[in-house]
């Protein structure tokens, strides 16, 4: 069950990108999600992220992320209008409460809560895309060139939880084959079974740690400069994706400085489209961010194009 949340090699285009290109693209998406306040820009950014998730065949996983974040999004939309009173367009007057005073709900607060919910969903979707798109070992291999010991600690830490989940499932299956039912009986009767399960998991984890230490010693870890088992090749596809990310960031900064991509919620709602440049900057950003999606589409349908990039 939990393995679906972690990286799975599928041989897709976005998974074939160089780790630095993939991290740069995902980092650009995250920065833009934190930077934008205009709902149109946030929705456009979310659309691009969803297209990328579709390109890595991750709809089933994203739906789980969406269900988990839906509750928080609804709470933000509900709580923000009740707490924030900066809006001038009051659409509901509530009763007076001690300390808080009279409750009011403004249109601006509702719109702000909805926009922040879209931003939250975009940020969560970026992390979902990261899990589907980037192999953690490749990322840590790149970082290991600059700080090998820190990268080793990060690698062990990031692999610990998925490995423990897989071990736990294997141990549970073995125990079930032996006739142990973890769901039968009352809580007091089930606790000893789970305690035995945790004991086996602890022993298995200790054995794995000893094996890792022996492997590090056999490979002479720390005795000299670190060598790389596999070198990731920088290809034209990586340059195109990196160029698209940089172009999108440059256009976003230009739009923020000139005020084309900004939006004011308080004290009154501003204009979503402040002029033609608002649409122009938005189109440039979306087209630049869509470069990996377009390349993925061509990579799947044209063998010649696949060979060239």
CSV table of C-alpha atoms in Angstrom, one decimal:
chain,number,residue,atom,x,y,z
A,1,UNK,CA,0.0,0.0,0.0
A,2,UNK,CA,2.6,2.5,1.1
A,3,UNK,CA,5.0,1.6,-1.7
A,4,UNK,CA,2.9,3.6,-4.2
A,5,UNK,CA,3.9,6.8,-2.4
A,6,UNK,CA,7.6,6.2,-3.3
A,7,UNK,CA,9.5,6.4,-6.5
A,8,UNK,CA,8.8,3.6,-9.0
A,9,UNK,CA,10.8,3.3,-12.2
A,10,UNK,CA,8.4,3.3,-15.2
A,11,UNK,CA,10.8,4.3,-18.0
A,12,UNK,CA,9.0,7.6,-18.6
A,13,UNK,CA,10.4,10.8,-20.1
A,14,UNK,CA,10.3,12.9,-16.9
A,15,UNK,CA,12.0,10.1,-15.0
A,16,UNK,CA,14.9,10.1,-17.6
A,17,UNK,CA,15.8,13.7,-16.9
A,18,UNK,CA,19.1,14.6,-15.3
A,19,UNK,CA,18.7,15.0,-11.5
A,20,UNK,CA,19.9,18.6,-11.6
A,21,UNK,CA,17.4,19.4,-14.4
A,22,UNK,CA,14.6,17.7,-12.6
A,23,UNK,CA,15.3,19.4,-9.3
A,24,UNK,CA,15.6,22.8,-11.0
A,25,UNK,CA,12.3,22.3,-12.7
A,26,UNK,CA,10.5,21.2,-9.5
A,27,UNK,CA,12.2,23.9,-7.5
A,28,UNK,CA,10.9,26.5,-10.1
A,29,UNK,CA,7.4,25.1,-9.7
A,30,UNK,CA,7.7,25.4,-5.9
A,31,UNK,CA,9.0,28.9,-6.0
A,32,UNK,CA,6.3,30.1,-8.4
A,33,UNK,CA,3.6,28.5,-6.2
A,34,UNK,CA,4.9,30.5,-3.2
A,35,UNK,CA,5.4,33.6,-5.3
A,36,UNK,CA,2.1,34.0,-7.1
A,37,UNK,CA,-1.0,35.6,-5.5
A,38,UNK,CA,-3.1,36.0,-8.6
A,39,UNK,CA,-5.7,33.2,-8.7
A,40,UNK,CA,-5.3,32.9,-12.5
A,41,UNK,CA,-1.6,32.3,-12.2
A,42,UNK,CA,-2.1,29.8,-9.4
A,43,UNK,CA,-4.7,27.9,-11.4
A,44,UNK,CA,-2.5,27.9,-14.4
A,45,UNK,CA,0.5,26.6,-12.4
A,46,UNK,CA,-1.7,23.9,-10.9
A,47,UNK,CA,-2.8,22.9,-14.4
A,48,UNK,CA,0.9,22.5,-15.5
A,49,UNK,CA,1.7,20.4,-12.4
A,50,UNK,CA,-1.3,18.1,-13.1
A,51,UNK,CA,-0.2,17.7,-16.7
A,52,UNK,CA,3.3,16.6,-15.4
A,53,UNK,CA,1.6,14.2,-13.0
A,54,UNK,CA,-0.3,12.8,-15.9
A,55,UNK,CA,2.9,12.4,-17.9
A,56,UNK,CA,4.4,10.3,-15.1
A,57,UNK,CA,1.2,8.2,-14.8
A,58,UNK,CA,0.5,9.4,-11.3
A,59,UNK,CA,-3.2,10.2,-11.2
A,60,UNK,CA,-3.9,7.4,-8.7
A,61,UNK,CA,-1.3,8.7,-6.3
A,62,UNK,CA,-2.3,12.3,-6.7
A,63,UNK,CA,-5.9,11.5,-5.9
A,64,UNK,CA,-4.7,10.2,-2.5
A,65,UNK,CA,-2.7,13.4,-1.9
A,66,UNK,CA,-5.8,15.4,-3.0
A,67,UNK,CA,-8.0,13.6,-0.5
A,68,UNK,CA,-5.6,14.1,2.3
A,69,UNK,CA,-5.2,17.8,1.5
A,70,UNK,CA,-8.9,18.4,0.8
A,71,UNK,CA,-9.8,18.7,4.5
A,72,UNK,CA,-7.1,21.3,5.1
A,73,UNK,CA,-8.3,23.3,2.1
A,74,UNK,CA,-11.9,23.3,3.3
A,75,UNK,CA,-10.8,24.4,6.8
A,76,UNK,CA,-8.7,27.2,5.4
A,77,UNK,CA,-11.7,28.4,3.3
A,78,UNK,CA,-14.0,28.2,6.4
A,79,UNK,CA,-11.7,29.5,9.1
A,80,UNK,CA,-10.1,32.4,7.3
A,81,UNK,CA,-13.3,34.4,6.7
A,82,UNK,CA,-14.2,34.0,10.4
A,83,UNK,CA,-10.8,35.2,11.7
A,84,UNK,CA,-9.7,37.9,9.2
A,85,UNK,CA,-11.8,41.1,9.2
A,86,UNK,CA,-9.8,43.1,6.7
A,87,UNK,CA,-12.4,42.9,3.9
A,88,UNK,CA,-14.9,45.6,3.2
A,89,UNK,CA,-17.5,43.6,1.4
A,90,UNK,CA,-19.4,42.0,4.3
A,91,UNK,CA,-21.8,39.3,3.1
A,92,UNK,CA,-22.7,37.9,6.5
A,93,UNK,CA,-23.1,39.4,10.0
A,94,UNK,CA,-22.8,36.9,12.8
A,95,UNK,CA,-23.5,37.1,16.6
A,96,UNK,CA,-21.3,38.9,19.1
A,97,UNK,CA,-18.9,36.6,20.9
A,98,UNK,CA,-16.9,37.4,24.1
A,99,UNK,CA,-13.4,38.5,23.3
A,100,UNK,CA,-13.8,38.0,19.5
A,101,UNK,CA,-16.6,40.6,19.1
A,102,UNK,CA,-19.1,40.3,16.3
A,103,UNK,CA,-18.4,37.7,13.7
A,104,UNK,CA,-18.3,38.9,10.1
A,105,UNK,CA,-17.7,37.1,6.8
A,106,UNK,CA,-16.3,39.2,3.9
A,107,UNK,CA,-16.1,38.3,0.3
A,108,UNK,CA,-12.4,39.2,0.3
A,109,UNK,CA,-11.6,36.8,3.1
A,110,UNK,CA,-13.5,33.9,1.3
A,111,UNK,CA,-11.6,34.6,-2.0
A,112,UNK,CA,-8.3,34.8,-0.1
A,113,UNK,CA,-8.9,31.5,1.6
A,114,UNK,CA,-9.9,29.9,-1.7
A,115,UNK,CA,-6.7,31.2,-3.4
A,116,UNK,CA,-4.5,30.0,-0.5
A,117,UNK,CA,-6.2,26.6,-0.8
A,118,UNK,CA,-5.2,26.4,-4.5
A,119,UNK,CA,-1.7,27.4,-3.5
A,120,UNK,CA,-1.6,24.7,-0.9
A,121,UNK,CA,-2.8,22.1,-3.4
A,122,UNK,CA,-0.2,23.2,-5.9
A,123,UNK,CA,2.6,22.9,-3.3
A,124,UNK,CA,1.5,19.4,-2.2
A,125,UNK,CA,1.2,18.4,-5.9
A,126,UNK,CA,4.8,19.5,-6.5
A,127,UNK,CA,6.0,17.2,-3.7
A,128,UNK,CA,3.8,14.4,-5.2
A,129,UNK,CA,5.4,15.0,-8.5
A,130,UNK,CA,8.8,14.9,-6.9
A,131,UNK,CA,8.1,11.4,-5.5
A,132,UNK,CA,6.9,10.2,-8.9
A,133,UNK,CA,9.6,11.8,-11.0
A,134,UNK,CA,13.0,11.9,-9.3
A,135,UNK,CA,14.9,8.9,-8.0
A,136,UNK,CA,16.1,9.8,-4.5
A,137,UNK,CA,19.4,7.9,-5.0
A,138,UNK,CA,20.2,10.0,-8.1
A,139,UNK,CA,19.6,13.2,-6.2
A,140,UNK,CA,21.8,12.2,-3.3
A,141,UNK,CA,24.4,11.0,-5.7
A,142,UNK,CA,24.6,14.5,-7.1
A,143,UNK,CA,24.8,16.0,-3.6
A,144,UNK,CA,27.5,13.5,-2.6
A,145,UNK,CA,29.9,15.2,-5.0
A,146,UNK,CA,29.9,18.2,-2.7
A,147,UNK,CA,29.3,16.6,0.7
A,148,UNK,CA,29.7,12.9,0.7
A,149,UNK,CA,29.1,12.2,4.4
A,150,UNK,CA,26.1,14.4,4.6
A,151,UNK,CA,24.7,12.8,1.5
A,152,UNK,CA,25.2,9.4,3.0
A,153,UNK,CA,23.3,10.4,6.1
A,154,UNK,CA,20.5,11.8,4.0
A,155,UNK,CA,20.4,8.6,1.8
A,156,UNK,CA,20.2,6.4,4.8
A,157,UNK,CA,17.5,8.6,6.4
A,158,UNK,CA,15.3,8.7,3.2
A,159,UNK,CA,15.6,5.0,2.6
A,160,UNK,CA,14.8,4.0,6.2
A,161,UNK,CA,11.1,4.6,6.1
A,162,UNK,CA,10.3,2.9,2.8
A,163,UNK,CA,12.6,0.0,3.7
A,164,UNK,CA,10.9,-0.4,7.1
A,165,UNK,CA,7.5,-0.4,5.5
A,166,UNK,CA,8.5,-3.2,3.1
A,167,UNK,CA,10.0,-5.2,5.9
A,168,UNK,CA,6.9,-4.7,8.0
A,169,UNK,CA,4.7,-6.0,5.2
A,170,UNK,CA,6.9,-9.0,4.6
A,171,UNK,CA,7.0,-9.9,8.3
A,172,UNK,CA,3.2,-9.5,8.5
A,173,UNK,CA,2.7,-11.8,5.5
A,174,UNK,CA,5.0,-14.4,7.1
A,175,UNK,CA,3.2,-14.2,10.4
A,176,UNK,CA,-0.1,-14.5,8.6
A,177,UNK,CA,1.1,-17.7,6.8
A,178,UNK,CA,1.9,-19.1,10.2
A,179,UNK,CA,-1.6,-18.5,11.4
A,180,UNK,CA,-1.3,-15.2,13.2
A,181,UNK,CA,-4.4,-13.0,12.8
A,182,UNK,CA,-3.7,-9.4,13.6
A,183,UNK,CA,-7.4,-8.4,13.4
A,184,UNK,CA,-9.0,-11.1,15.5
A,185,UNK,CA,-9.9,-10.7,19.1
A,186,UNK,CA,-10.0,-7.6,21.4
A,187,UNK,CA,-7.4,-4.9,21.7
A,188,UNK,CA,-5.8,-6.6,24.7
A,189,UNK,CA,-5.4,-9.8,22.7
A,190,UNK,CA,-4.0,-8.1,19.6
A,191,UNK,CA,-1.3,-6.1,21.4
A,192,UNK,CA,1.0,-9.1,22.1
A,193,UNK,CA,0.9,-9.9,18.4
A,194,UNK,CA,1.8,-6.4,17.3
A,195,UNK,CA,4.5,-6.3,20.0
A,196,UNK,CA,6.0,-9.5,18.5
A,197,UNK,CA,5.8,-7.9,15.1
A,198,UNK,CA,7.7,-4.8,16.3
A,199,UNK,CA,10.3,-7.0,18.0
A,200,UNK,CA,11.0,-8.8,14.7
A,201,UNK,CA,11.1,-5.5,12.8
A,202,UNK,CA,13.6,-4.1,15.3
A,203,UNK,CA,15.9,-7.2,15.0
A,204,UNK,CA,15.7,-7.1,11.2
A,205,UNK,CA,16.6,-3.4,11.2
A,206,UNK,CA,19.6,-4.0,13.4
A,207,UNK,CA,20.8,-6.8,11.0
A,208,UNK,CA,20.3,-4.4,8.1
A,209,UNK,CA,22.4,-1.7,9.8
A,210,UNK,CA,25.2,-4.2,10.4
A,211,UNK,CA,25.1,-5.3,6.7
A,212,UNK,CA,25.3,-1.6,5.6
A,213,UNK,CA,28.3,-1.1,7.9
A,214,UNK,CA,30.0,-4.1,6.5
A,215,UNK,CA,29.3,-3.0,2.9
A,216,UNK,CA,30.8,0.5,3.7
A,217,UNK,CA,33.9,-1.1,5.2
A,218,UNK,CA,34.3,-3.4,2.2
A,219,UNK,CA,34.1,-0.5,-0.1
A,220,UNK,CA,36.6,1.5,1.9
A,221,UNK,CA,34.3,4.3,2.7
A,222,UNK,CA,36.1,7.4,4.0
A,223,UNK,CA,39.5,6.2,3.0
A,224,UNK,CA,39.9,8.6,0.1
A,225,UNK,CA,38.1,10.6,-2.6
A,226,UNK,CA,34.6,9.3,-3.4
A,227,UNK,CA,34.1,7.6,-6.7
A,228,UNK,CA,30.8,7.4,-8.7
A,229,UNK,CA,29.3,4.1,-9.7
A,230,UNK,CA,27.2,5.7,-12.4
A,231,UNK,CA,27.5,9.0,-14.2
A,232,UNK,CA,24.3,10.8,-15.3
A,233,UNK,CA,24.6,12.2,-18.8
A,234,UNK,CA,23.4,15.7,-19.5
A,235,UNK,CA,21.4,15.6,-22.7
A,236,UNK,CA,19.5,18.1,-24.9
A,237,UNK,CA,16.2,17.3,-23.1
A,238,UNK,CA,17.8,18.5,-19.8
A,239,UNK,CA,18.9,21.8,-21.4
A,240,UNK,CA,15.4,22.4,-22.8
A,241,UNK,CA,13.7,21.7,-19.5
A,242,UNK,CA,16.2,23.9,-17.6
A,243,UNK,CA,15.8,26.7,-20.1
A,244,UNK,CA,12.0,26.5,-19.8
A,245,UNK,CA,12.3,26.7,-16.0
A,246,UNK,CA,14.7,29.7,-16.1
A,247,UNK,CA,12.4,31.5,-18.7
A,248,UNK,CA,9.4,30.9,-16.5
A,249,UNK,CA,11.2,32.3,-13.4
A,250,UNK,CA,12.4,35.3,-15.3
A,251,UNK,CA,8.9,36.1,-16.7
A,252,UNK,CA,7.5,35.6,-13.2
A,253,UNK,CA,9.9,38.0,-11.6
A,254,UNK,CA,9.2,40.5,-14.4
A,255,UNK,CA,5.5,40.2,-13.8
A,256,UNK,CA,5.9,40.6,-10.1
A,257,UNK,CA,8.1,43.7,-10.4
A,258,UNK,CA,5.8,45.4,-12.9
A,259,UNK,CA,2.7,44.3,-11.1
A,260,UNK,CA,1.2,42.3,-14.0
A,261,UNK,CA,1.0,39.0,-11.9
A,262,UNK,CA,0.0,40.5,-8.6
A,263,UNK,CA,-3.4,40.6,-7.1
A,264,UNK,CA,-4.8,42.4,-4.0
A,265,UNK,CA,-7.4,40.8,-1.8
A,266,UNK,CA,-7.7,43.4,0.9
A,267,UNK,CA,-9.4,45.8,1.6
A,268,UNK,CA,-11.2,45.2,-1.7
A,269,UNK,CA,-10.7,42.7,-4.4
A,270,UNK,CA,-8.5,43.8,-7.3
A,271,UNK,CA,-8.7,43.0,-11.0
A,272,UNK,CA,-7.7,39.5,-12.1
A,273,UNK,CA,-6.6,40.9,-15.4
A,274,UNK,CA,-5.0,44.3,-15.1
A,275,UNK,CA,-4.2,44.6,-18.7
A,276,UNK,CA,-2.9,42.7,-21.8
A,277,UNK,CA,0.5,42.1,-20.2
A,278,UNK,CA,-1.2,40.1,-17.4
A,279,UNK,CA,-2.3,37.6,-20.0
A,280,UNK,CA,1.0,37.8,-22.0
A,281,UNK,CA,3.1,37.1,-19.0
A,282,UNK,CA,0.8,34.2,-17.9
A,283,UNK,CA,1.0,32.6,-21.4
A,284,UNK,CA,4.8,32.9,-21.4
A,285,UNK,CA,5.1,31.3,-18.0
A,286,UNK,CA,2.7,28.4,-18.8
A,287,UNK,CA,4.4,27.7,-22.2
A,288,UNK,CA,7.8,27.7,-20.6
A,289,UNK,CA,6.7,25.4,-17.8
A,290,UNK,CA,5.0,23.1,-20.4
A,291,UNK,CA,8.2,22.3,-22.2
A,292,UNK,CA,8.7,18.9,-20.3
A,293,UNK,CA,5.1,18.0,-20.9
A,294,UNK,CA,5.4,18.7,-24.7
A,295,UNK,CA,8.8,16.8,-24.8
A,296,UNK,CA,7.2,13.9,-23.0
A,297,UNK,CA,4.4,13.7,-25.5
A,298,UNK,CA,6.8,13.7,-28.4
A,299,UNK,CA,9.1,11.3,-26.7
A,300,UNK,CA,6.4,8.7,-26.4
A,301,UNK,CA,5.0,9.0,-30.0
A,302,UNK,CA,8.1,9.7,-32.2
A,303,UNK,CA,11.1,7.3,-32.0
A,304,UNK,CA,13.2,9.7,-34.1
A,305,UNK,CA,12.4,12.6,-31.7
A,306,UNK,CA,13.2,10.3,-28.7
A,307,UNK,CA,16.6,9.4,-30.2
A,308,UNK,CA,17.5,13.1,-30.8
A,309,UNK,CA,16.7,14.4,-27.3
